[in-house]
Short mmCIF file of C-alpha atoms in Angstrom, two decimals:
data_model
loop_
_atom_site.label_atom_id
_atom_site.label_comp_id
_atom_site.label_asym_id
_atom_site.label_seq_id
_atom_site.Cartn_x
_atom_site.Cartn_y
_atom_site.Cartn_z
CA MET G 198 0.42 -0.11 -0.03
CA LYS G 199 1.60 3.52 -1.23
CA CYS G 200 0.84 6.90 0.44
CA ARG G 201 -1.28 9.18 -0.89
CA TYR G 202 -0.35 12.01 0.27
CA CYS G 203 3.76 11.15 -0.41
CA GLY G 204 3.79 7.66 -2.13
CA TYR G 205 5.82 5.99 0.33
CA GLU G 206 5.43 2.13 0.64
CA ILE G 207 3.51 0.71 3.57
CA PRO G 208 4.07 -1.94 4.89
CA GLU G 209 1.33 -4.61 5.66
CA GLY G 210 -0.52 -3.59 9.56
CA GLU G 211 0.72 0.17 8.93
CA LEU G 212 -1.70 2.78 10.24
CA ILE G 213 0.82 5.40 10.20
CA CYS G 214 3.86 5.96 6.80
CA GLU G 215 6.87 6.28 8.79
CA ASN G 216 8.09 9.02 5.66
CA CYS G 217 4.97 12.08 5.89
CA GLY G 218 4.13 10.74 9.42
CA GLU G 219 -0.14 10.99 8.05
CA GLU G 220 -2.56 8.52 8.97
CA VAL G 221 -3.42 5.97 6.24
CA ILE G 222 -7.02 5.88 4.87
CA ILE G 223 -8.41 2.62 5.10
CA VAL G 224 -11.49 3.26 3.91
CA PRO G 225 -11.38 4.22 0.06
CA ASP G 226 -13.20 7.62 -0.51
CA TYR G 227 -17.09 8.42 -1.67
CA ASN G 228 -17.79 7.90 -4.56
CA PRO G 229 -21.02 9.05 -6.27
CA LEU G 230 -21.74 6.13 -8.51
CA GLU G 231 -21.46 3.35 -6.02
CA ASP G 232 -24.40 5.63 -4.22
CA MET G 233 -25.90 5.14 -7.16
CA LEU G 234 -25.34 1.88 -7.71
CA THR G 235 -26.35 0.82 -4.19
CA ALA G 236 -29.91 2.70 -4.59
CA GLN G 237 -30.51 -0.09 -6.81
CA ILE G 238 -31.08 -3.37 -4.74
CA LYS G 239 -33.88 -4.26 -3.39
CA ILE G 240 -34.27 -6.44 -1.23
CA ASP G 241 -36.95 -8.48 -1.28
CA GLY G 242 -37.73 -11.71 1.29
CA GLY G 243 -34.65 -11.04 3.04
CA GLU G 244 -32.87 -11.98 -1.29
CA VAL G 245 -30.81 -9.09 -1.96
CA ARG G 246 -31.00 -8.30 -5.44
CA GLY G 247 -29.30 -6.48 -8.40
CA TYR G 248 -30.72 -3.54 -10.19
CA ASP G 249 -30.33 -5.45 -13.85
CA GLU G 250 -32.41 -8.68 -12.54
CA GLY G 251 -34.87 -6.31 -11.08
CA ILE G 252 -34.86 -4.37 -13.87
CA ARG G 253 -36.39 -7.25 -16.11
CA GLN G 254 -38.48 -8.87 -13.32
CA ASN G 255 -39.87 -5.52 -14.02
CA THR G 256 -40.14 -5.37 -17.42
CA GLY G 257 -41.36 -8.55 -17.62
CA ARG G 258 -44.19 -7.78 -16.21
CA ASN G 259 -44.53 -4.85 -18.06
CA THR G 260 -44.58 -6.45 -20.53
CA GLY G 261 -47.64 -8.43 -19.55
CA GLU G 262 -49.25 -5.59 -18.42
CA ARG G 263 -49.21 -3.92 -21.61
CA ARG G 264 -50.14 -7.15 -23.69
CA ASN G 265 -53.12 -7.75 -21.12
CA THR G 266 -53.85 -4.03 -21.78
CA GLY G 267 -53.48 -4.61 -25.09
CA ARG G 268 -56.60 -7.13 -24.79
CA ASN G 269 -58.99 -4.78 -23.05
CA THR G 270 -58.67 -1.47 -25.31
CA GLY G 271 -61.31 -1.12 -26.30
CA GLY G 272 -63.23 -2.00 -22.90
CA ARG G 273 -60.52 0.68 -20.74
CA PRO G 274 -58.53 2.83 -23.52
CA ASN G 275 -56.26 4.62 -20.66
CA THR G 276 -55.57 1.51 -19.31
CA GLY G 277 -51.52 1.03 -21.03
CA SER G 278 -51.21 5.01 -19.70
CA THR G 279 -52.09 4.71 -16.02
CA ALA G 280 -49.26 1.48 -16.03
CA GLY G 281 -46.99 3.47 -17.35
CA ARG G 282 -47.56 6.61 -15.18
CA ASN G 283 -47.13 3.50 -12.46
CA ILE G 284 -43.92 2.40 -13.44
CA ARG G 285 -42.37 6.00 -14.09
CA ASP G 286 -43.59 6.65 -10.18
CA ARG G 287 -41.80 3.63 -8.67
CA GLN G 288 -38.96 4.20 -10.68
CA ASN G 289 -39.24 7.62 -8.86
CA THR G 290 -39.59 6.34 -5.36
CA GLY G 291 -36.76 4.27 -5.50
CA ARG G 292 -34.36 7.30 -7.51
CA ALA G 293 -35.66 8.71 -3.70
CA GLY G 294 -34.78 5.90 -1.99
CA ALA G 295 -31.29 5.44 -3.61
CA ARG G 296 -30.77 9.30 -2.95
CA ASN G 297 -31.77 9.09 0.62
CA THR G 298 -30.10 5.49 0.92
CA GLY G 299 -26.55 7.16 -0.66
CA GLU G 300 -26.86 10.88 1.44
CA ARG G 301 -27.18 7.95 4.59
CA ARG G 302 -24.11 6.33 3.86
CA ASN G 303 -22.06 9.50 2.56
CA THR G 304 -23.34 11.43 6.50
CA ARG G 305 -21.93 7.60 7.92
CA SER G 306 -18.89 7.32 6.08
CA MET G 307 -17.50 11.59 6.16
CA GLN G 308 -18.84 10.19 10.53
CA ASP G 309 -15.99 7.81 9.70
CA ARG G 310 -13.37 10.27 8.11
CA GLU G 311 -13.88 12.32 10.80
CA ALA G 312 -13.36 10.06 13.41
CA LEU G 313 -10.61 8.71 11.58
CA GLU G 314 -8.97 12.32 10.94
CA ARG G 315 -9.43 12.66 14.54
CA GLU G 316 -7.66 9.46 15.62
CA ARG G 317 -4.82 9.97 13.20
CA ARG G 318 -4.25 13.39 14.70
CA ARG G 319 -4.26 12.29 18.78
CA ARG G 320 -2.27 9.64 17.58
CA GLN G 321 0.03 12.32 16.05
CA ALA G 322 0.03 14.67 19.10
CA ASP G 323 1.31 11.53 20.35
CA ARG G 324 3.91 10.42 18.69
CA LYS G 325 4.54 14.00 18.27
CA LYS G 326 4.26 14.55 22.22
CA GLU G 327 7.11 10.54 22.98
CA MET G 328 9.01 13.03 20.72
CA LEU G 329 9.28 15.73 23.03
CA ARG G 330 9.75 13.65 26.01
CA LYS G 331 12.80 10.92 24.34
CA LYS G 332 14.16 14.67 22.78
CA ARG G 333 13.70 15.95 26.48
CA ARG G 334 15.12 13.34 27.98
CA ARG G 335 18.36 13.41 25.94
CA ILE G 336 18.37 17.40 26.69
CA VAL G 337 18.48 16.43 30.44
CA SER G 338 20.92 13.76 30.15
CA VAL G 339 22.86 15.49 28.12
CA LEU G 340 22.67 19.00 30.60
CA ILE G 341 23.42 16.18 33.61
CA ILE G 342 26.65 14.63 31.78
CA ILE G 343 27.61 18.02 31.67
CA VAL G 344 26.82 18.80 35.11
CA ILE G 345 28.59 16.30 37.06
CA ALA G 346 31.71 17.21 34.82
CA VAL G 347 31.71 20.49 35.53
CA ILE G 348 31.03 19.85 38.74
CA VAL G 349 34.54 17.23 38.83
CA SER G 350 35.94 19.92 37.46
CA CYS G 351 35.58 22.79 39.92
CA ILE G 352 37.20 20.14 42.26
CA MET G 353 39.49 19.22 41.02
CA LEU G 354 40.74 23.16 39.73
CA TYR G 355 39.12 23.21 43.36
CA ARG G 356 41.85 21.45 45.26
CA ASN G 357 44.62 22.67 43.15
CA SER G 358 43.75 25.70 43.11
CA TYR G 359 45.83 28.02 46.87
CA ASN G 360 42.55 27.61 49.32
CA GLY G 361 42.27 24.09 48.00
CA ILE G 362 45.82 23.47 48.76
CA VAL G 363 45.95 25.51 52.11
CA ASN G 364 41.86 23.79 53.19
CA GLN G 365 43.78 20.82 52.11
CA GLY G 366 46.68 21.88 55.05
CA TYR G 367 44.17 22.49 57.57
CA ASN G 368 42.63 18.91 57.30
CA ALA G 369 46.07 17.22 57.79
CA LEU G 370 46.91 18.92 60.18
CA LYS G 371 43.87 18.53 61.88
CA ASN G 372 45.25 15.00 61.87
CA LYS G 373 48.26 15.80 63.74
CA GLU G 374 50.06 14.97 60.08
CA TYR G 375 52.06 17.64 60.84
CA GLY G 376 54.76 16.57 57.56
CA MET G 377 52.23 16.46 55.26
CA ALA G 378 50.47 19.98 56.34
CA GLU G 379 53.70 21.37 56.12
CA GLY G 380 54.47 20.76 52.70
CA LEU G 381 50.46 21.19 51.75
CA PHE G 382 51.46 25.73 53.34
CA PHE G 383 54.14 25.91 51.85
CA ARG G 384 53.13 24.12 48.56
CA ALA G 385 50.37 27.11 48.78
CA ALA G 386 52.90 29.95 49.80
CA ALA G 387 54.45 29.11 46.11
CA LYS G 388 51.50 28.59 44.84
CA ASN G 389 51.42 31.77 45.81
CA GLU G 390 53.82 34.06 47.99
CA LYS G 391 51.80 37.48 48.32
CA LYS G 392 48.83 35.08 50.63
CA ALA G 393 49.75 35.00 54.83
CA GLU G 394 46.75 32.29 55.49
CA ALA G 395 50.25 28.90 54.26
CA TYR G 396 52.38 30.84 56.41
CA ILE G 397 49.65 30.88 59.82
CA GLY G 398 48.64 27.46 58.51
CA LEU G 399 52.88 26.49 58.57
CA SER G 400 52.60 28.62 61.65
CA LYS G 401 50.82 26.05 63.33
CA VAL G 402 52.53 23.39 62.67
CA TYR G 403 55.93 24.80 63.91
CA LEU G 404 53.72 25.42 66.90
CA ASN G 405 51.84 22.18 67.34
CA GLN G 406 55.16 20.90 67.20
CA GLY G 407 57.47 23.09 69.81
CA LYS G 408 58.94 25.02 66.98
CA ALA G 409 58.08 28.54 67.88
CA ASP G 410 61.82 29.77 67.18
CA GLU G 411 60.54 28.24 63.66
CA ALA G 412 57.59 30.21 62.87
CA GLU G 413 59.45 33.50 64.27
CA LYS G 414 62.09 33.11 61.26
CA LEU G 415 59.96 31.91 59.70
CA PHE G 416 57.64 35.43 59.74
CA ALA G 417 61.34 37.31 59.75
CA SER G 418 62.71 35.81 56.78
CA VAL G 419 59.09 36.65 54.40
CA ILE G 420 58.60 40.13 56.10
CA GLU G 421 61.94 40.91 54.79
CA LYS G 422 61.14 40.25 51.16
CA GLN G 423 57.57 41.98 51.70
CA PRO G 424 58.18 44.58 53.97
CA LYS G 425 54.79 46.78 52.64
CA ASN G 426 52.68 43.12 52.45
CA VAL G 427 50.76 43.75 56.06
CA SER G 428 49.11 41.03 55.52
CA ILE G 429 52.09 38.64 56.64
CA TYR G 430 52.16 41.12 59.37
CA GLU G 431 48.86 40.23 60.63
CA ALA G 432 49.45 37.15 60.46
CA CYS G 433 52.93 37.68 62.33
CA ILE G 434 50.72 39.20 65.24
CA GLU G 435 48.72 36.18 65.22
CA PHE G 436 51.26 34.16 65.63
CA PHE G 437 52.86 36.57 68.51
CA VAL G 438 49.80 36.49 70.50
CA GLU G 439 49.06 32.58 69.84
CA ALA G 440 52.80 31.95 70.79
CA GLU G 441 52.88 33.84 74.07
CA ARG G 442 55.87 36.36 72.63
CA GLN G 443 53.38 39.75 72.38
CA MET G 444 56.44 41.39 73.53
CA SER G 445 57.87 41.33 70.31
CA ILE G 446 54.87 43.32 68.52
CA PRO G 447 55.37 46.41 69.36
CA VAL G 448 59.22 45.34 68.41
CA LEU G 449 58.58 44.60 64.99
CA LEU G 450 55.94 47.51 63.94
CA ASP G 451 58.25 49.49 65.20
CA GLU G 452 60.29 48.28 63.23
CA ALA G 453 57.70 48.84 60.02
CA SER G 454 57.35 51.27 57.37
CA ASP G 455 55.00 54.10 57.87
CA SER G 456 52.65 53.09 55.85
CA VAL G 457 52.00 49.94 57.55
CA ARG G 458 52.93 51.04 60.76
CA LYS G 459 49.36 53.19 59.45
CA LYS G 460 47.53 50.50 58.63
CA LEU G 461 48.06 48.69 61.58
CA GLU G 462 48.16 51.07 64.16
CA ASP G 463 45.28 49.40 66.21
CA TYR G 464 47.71 47.14 66.87
CA ILE G 465 50.24 50.11 68.50
CA ILE G 466 49.48 51.26 71.58
CA GLU G 467 51.05 54.04 73.85
CA GLU G 468 53.80 54.41 75.83
CA PRO G 469 53.36 54.87 79.61
CA LYS G 470 53.68 59.20 80.37
CA TYR G 471 55.65 59.99 84.25
CA ASN G 472 54.96 62.66 85.81
CA LEU G 473 58.61 63.00 86.89
CA ASP G 474 61.27 64.76 85.12
CA ASP G 475 64.08 62.94 83.99
CA SER G 476 66.28 65.31 83.44
CA GLU G 477 66.77 67.22 87.73
CA VAL G 478 68.55 66.10 90.49
CA TYR G 479 66.45 65.67 93.07
CA ASP G 480 67.27 66.23 96.75
CA ASP G 481 64.75 64.79 98.81
CA VAL G 482 62.38 61.79 98.63
CA GLN G 483 59.89 61.20 95.14
CA GLN G 484 56.79 60.19 94.76
CA LEU G 485 57.21 58.90 89.85
CA GLU G 486 53.11 58.01 88.87
CA LEU G 487 52.43 56.22 86.16
CA SER G 488 49.58 56.58 83.27
CA ALA G 489 48.81 54.17 80.28
CA GLY G 490 44.45 55.13 80.02
CA GLU G 491 43.20 52.16 80.07
CA ASN G 492 45.45 49.99 80.11
CA THR G 493 47.55 48.29 82.69
CA VAL G 494 51.18 49.11 82.60
CA TYR G 495 54.05 47.04 84.23
CA TYR G 496 57.18 48.50 85.56
CA THR G 497 60.77 47.19 86.95
CA THR G 498 63.23 49.59 88.79
CA ASP G 499 65.93 47.31 89.02
CA GLY G 500 67.43 47.28 84.99
CA THR G 501 65.90 44.84 83.70
CA GLU G 502 63.09 44.78 80.87
CA PRO G 503 59.29 44.45 81.64
CA GLY G 504 57.48 42.20 80.82
CA LEU G 505 53.19 40.88 81.28
CA SER G 506 55.09 38.91 84.22
CA SER G 507 56.47 42.28 85.58
CA THR G 508 55.65 44.44 88.87
CA LYS G 509 52.25 45.29 88.22
CA TYR G 510 51.37 49.48 88.74
CA THR G 511 48.82 49.86 91.21
CA GLY G 512 50.45 53.22 93.53
CA PRO G 513 52.51 55.58 92.84
CA ILE G 514 56.54 53.99 93.70
CA GLN G 515 58.96 55.44 95.67
CA LEU G 516 62.28 56.37 94.47
CA ALA G 517 64.84 56.48 97.69
CA GLU G 518 68.59 58.62 97.77
CA GLY G 519 70.39 57.87 94.83
CA GLU G 520 70.57 56.84 90.64
CA ASN G 521 67.23 54.96 90.76
CA VAL G 522 65.88 53.90 87.46
CA VAL G 523 62.59 52.60 85.99
CA ARG G 524 61.05 50.87 83.09
CA ALA G 525 57.29 49.96 82.28
CA ILE G 526 54.94 49.38 79.02
CA ALA G 527 51.10 49.41 78.66
CA VAL G 528 49.41 45.88 78.30
CA ASP G 529 45.51 46.58 76.38
CA THR G 530 43.11 44.35 76.90
CA ARG G 531 44.39 41.78 74.04
CA GLY G 532 47.45 41.70 76.07
CA ILE G 533 49.57 44.15 73.09
CA PRO G 534 52.24 45.64 75.33
CA SER G 535 53.46 48.92 74.21
CA LEU G 536 57.81 50.04 74.00
CA SER G 537 59.66 49.37 77.01
CA VAL G 538 59.85 53.18 78.41
CA GLU G 539 63.21 53.69 80.51
CA LYS G 540 63.90 56.69 82.79
CA THR G 541 67.04 57.45 85.91
CA TYR G 542 65.92 59.17 88.58
CA VAL G 543 69.16 60.88 91.02
CA VAL G 544 68.15 62.06 94.44
CA GLU G 545 70.54 62.85 96.20
CA PHE G 546 70.64 64.17 99.89
CA PRO G 547 72.92 67.60 101.52
CA ILE G 548 75.52 66.29 103.05
CA GLU G 549 77.93 67.29 105.62
CA ASP G 550 81.30 68.41 104.34
CA ALA G 551 82.95 67.17 106.80
CA PRO G 552 82.93 65.23 109.41
CA ALA G 553 84.37 66.49 113.52
CA ILE G 554 86.90 64.79 114.58
CA ALA G 555 88.28 65.09 118.80
CA PRO G 556 90.59 66.24 119.78
CA SER G 557 92.07 68.55 117.43
CA THR G 558 95.78 69.33 116.13
CA GLY G 559 98.08 69.69 118.65
CA GLN G 560 100.64 67.84 121.36
CA TYR G 561 99.37 65.61 123.79
CA GLU G 562 101.73 64.39 126.82
CA SER G 563 99.27 61.43 128.03
CA ALA G 564 97.07 59.34 126.01
CA GLN G 565 94.09 60.07 123.75
CA LYS G 566 91.05 58.88 122.02
CA ILE G 567 90.05 59.75 118.57
CA GLU G 568 86.65 60.49 117.68
CA ILE G 569 84.06 60.91 115.13
CA LYS G 570 81.04 62.15 114.84
CA VAL G 571 78.86 60.33 112.82
CA PRO G 572 75.43 62.07 111.21
CA GLU G 573 72.46 59.46 111.68
CA GLY G 574 72.76 58.22 107.88
CA TYR G 575 76.00 58.15 107.27
CA GLU G 576 79.16 55.55 108.10
CA ALA G 577 82.82 57.20 108.69
CA TYR G 578 86.33 55.69 106.77
CA TYR G 579 89.45 56.91 107.76
CA THR G 580 93.88 56.61 107.65
CA MET G 581 96.67 57.08 109.68
CA ASN G 582 99.28 57.18 107.35
CA GLY G 583 97.74 60.12 105.78
CA GLU G 584 96.90 58.15 102.74
CA GLU G 585 92.62 59.83 101.85
CA PRO G 586 90.10 57.58 103.54
CA THR G 587 88.34 56.11 101.32
CA THR G 588 84.82 53.35 102.00
CA ALA G 589 88.05 50.95 101.16
CA SER G 590 89.79 52.00 104.27
CA THR G 591 88.98 51.37 107.42
CA LYS G 592 85.42 51.97 108.95
CA TYR G 593 84.91 53.57 112.36
CA THR G 594 83.17 51.97 115.18
CA ASP G 595 84.26 53.13 118.45
CA PRO G 596 87.26 56.06 119.59
CA ILE G 597 90.55 55.45 118.81
CA ASP G 598 93.60 55.47 120.67
CA MET G 599 95.88 57.87 119.70
CA PRO G 600 99.21 56.38 118.94
CA GLU G 601 102.33 58.17 120.14
CA GLY G 602 104.66 60.31 117.65
CA GLU G 603 103.25 61.84 115.29
CA THR G 604 100.28 61.00 113.27
CA LEU G 605 98.87 62.09 110.56
CA PHE G 606 95.26 61.04 111.11
CA LYS G 607 92.16 61.64 108.17
CA ALA G 608 88.51 60.96 107.88
CA VAL G 609 85.12 60.85 105.53
CA LEU G 610 81.65 60.54 105.75
CA VAL G 611 79.94 58.23 103.66
CA ASN G 612 75.40 58.82 103.39
CA SER G 613 73.97 56.17 102.92
CA SER G 614 73.32 56.63 98.86
CA GLY G 615 77.92 56.22 98.94
CA ARG G 616 77.88 59.92 98.44
CA VAL G 617 81.74 61.56 100.08
CA SER G 618 81.74 64.29 102.14
CA GLY G 619 85.14 66.50 102.53
CA VAL G 620 87.67 65.23 103.97
CA THR G 621 89.06 66.07 107.54
CA THR G 622 92.89 66.03 108.31
CA ARG G 623 94.07 65.46 111.66
CA ASN G 624 98.21 66.20 113.51
CA TYR G 625 98.42 64.19 116.57
CA MET G 626 101.61 64.39 118.37
CA LEU G 627 101.77 61.68 121.09
CA ASP G 628 105.11 62.36 123.47
CA ILE G 629 104.00 59.97 126.91
CA GLU G 630 106.62 61.52 129.84
CA THR G 631 108.19 58.60 131.93
CA GLU G 632 108.70 59.39 135.42
CA SER G 633 112.75 59.14 136.84
#
């Protein structure tokens, strides 16, 4: 069977043309000739007789009637005419019936064709829907493959990116795989040496292994190469805090450039203030006060560098006689200190000009005691050979027996701060007379 639309040879049993998609028309098209032939069919006693047979039988009857009419012509001259009219009436009736039957058949044929057309359109629509579903499934499958490929590519790109390598390093650090973590962080740093995350990771690797000095060396090396990289400075400060080496922070920032210091000014703590001028020499005990706003002050008076474990300032510091070295730092709430400030204060009490010595210079004939008047807060030192006395000379404790002969006696006073007074000199001649 060939398709009536495109001529394609349709296999037996197929209802749709594979070439153009049109439906096969099984019912033949309407033919008026067939309706005319069908209209001539007579149904008689259950038998269906053809048009020719009916004509022949009617012709026979009509002939007999005409013959009888001929015999009866003399009595009924109009019988033949009447019979003719009857025949025409039956023929007209047959034609009308045939037309009605043809119209009914034509109506049924049209309904069947419409039903087939609807069925064809439905199947065609279903076929298009199925084709669309298949197309959508293919598109979805392709999209899924593309998405999976993109995801895999993104994962691979991320794992080989700076952040991906750093995250792998932190995972290794979490699992205490320090060697692997160190290698990953160095790999990330080589990929982008300006970012700080890899150096922070390395510092944590070293801290976990008790190698804080290695981490400090690492940051010193990186900062030397990148002296204006603020993020590296911030990472180094974070390391100092974590390693409890906060005292290194002010030194680090003090050596930084002005541009770096400006960006990290939040980490620069103002030094404590002293209320006394260290250029003045004081002649009495002084009360030194330190202040640092809301920050805490720690100080030392022995010349050592102050730290978080030094004496916490809570009130005025008393400056004793002599030289007083006071060093102090200010520390904020984060534990970040300032640079230390050192000031030296000198307190000198008034000192006696020279010690008073009795007896006075002279010649004596009887035994005498040499006595030095020592004021409170002083010590006396003397010599009896004419040399200048010092704190290394003989210390005076009690009156001294005047030796016989000539003696050149010298003495000084030394206060608690070690200041030495002037020298007092006495020249004695003791000549004790003996009885004869």
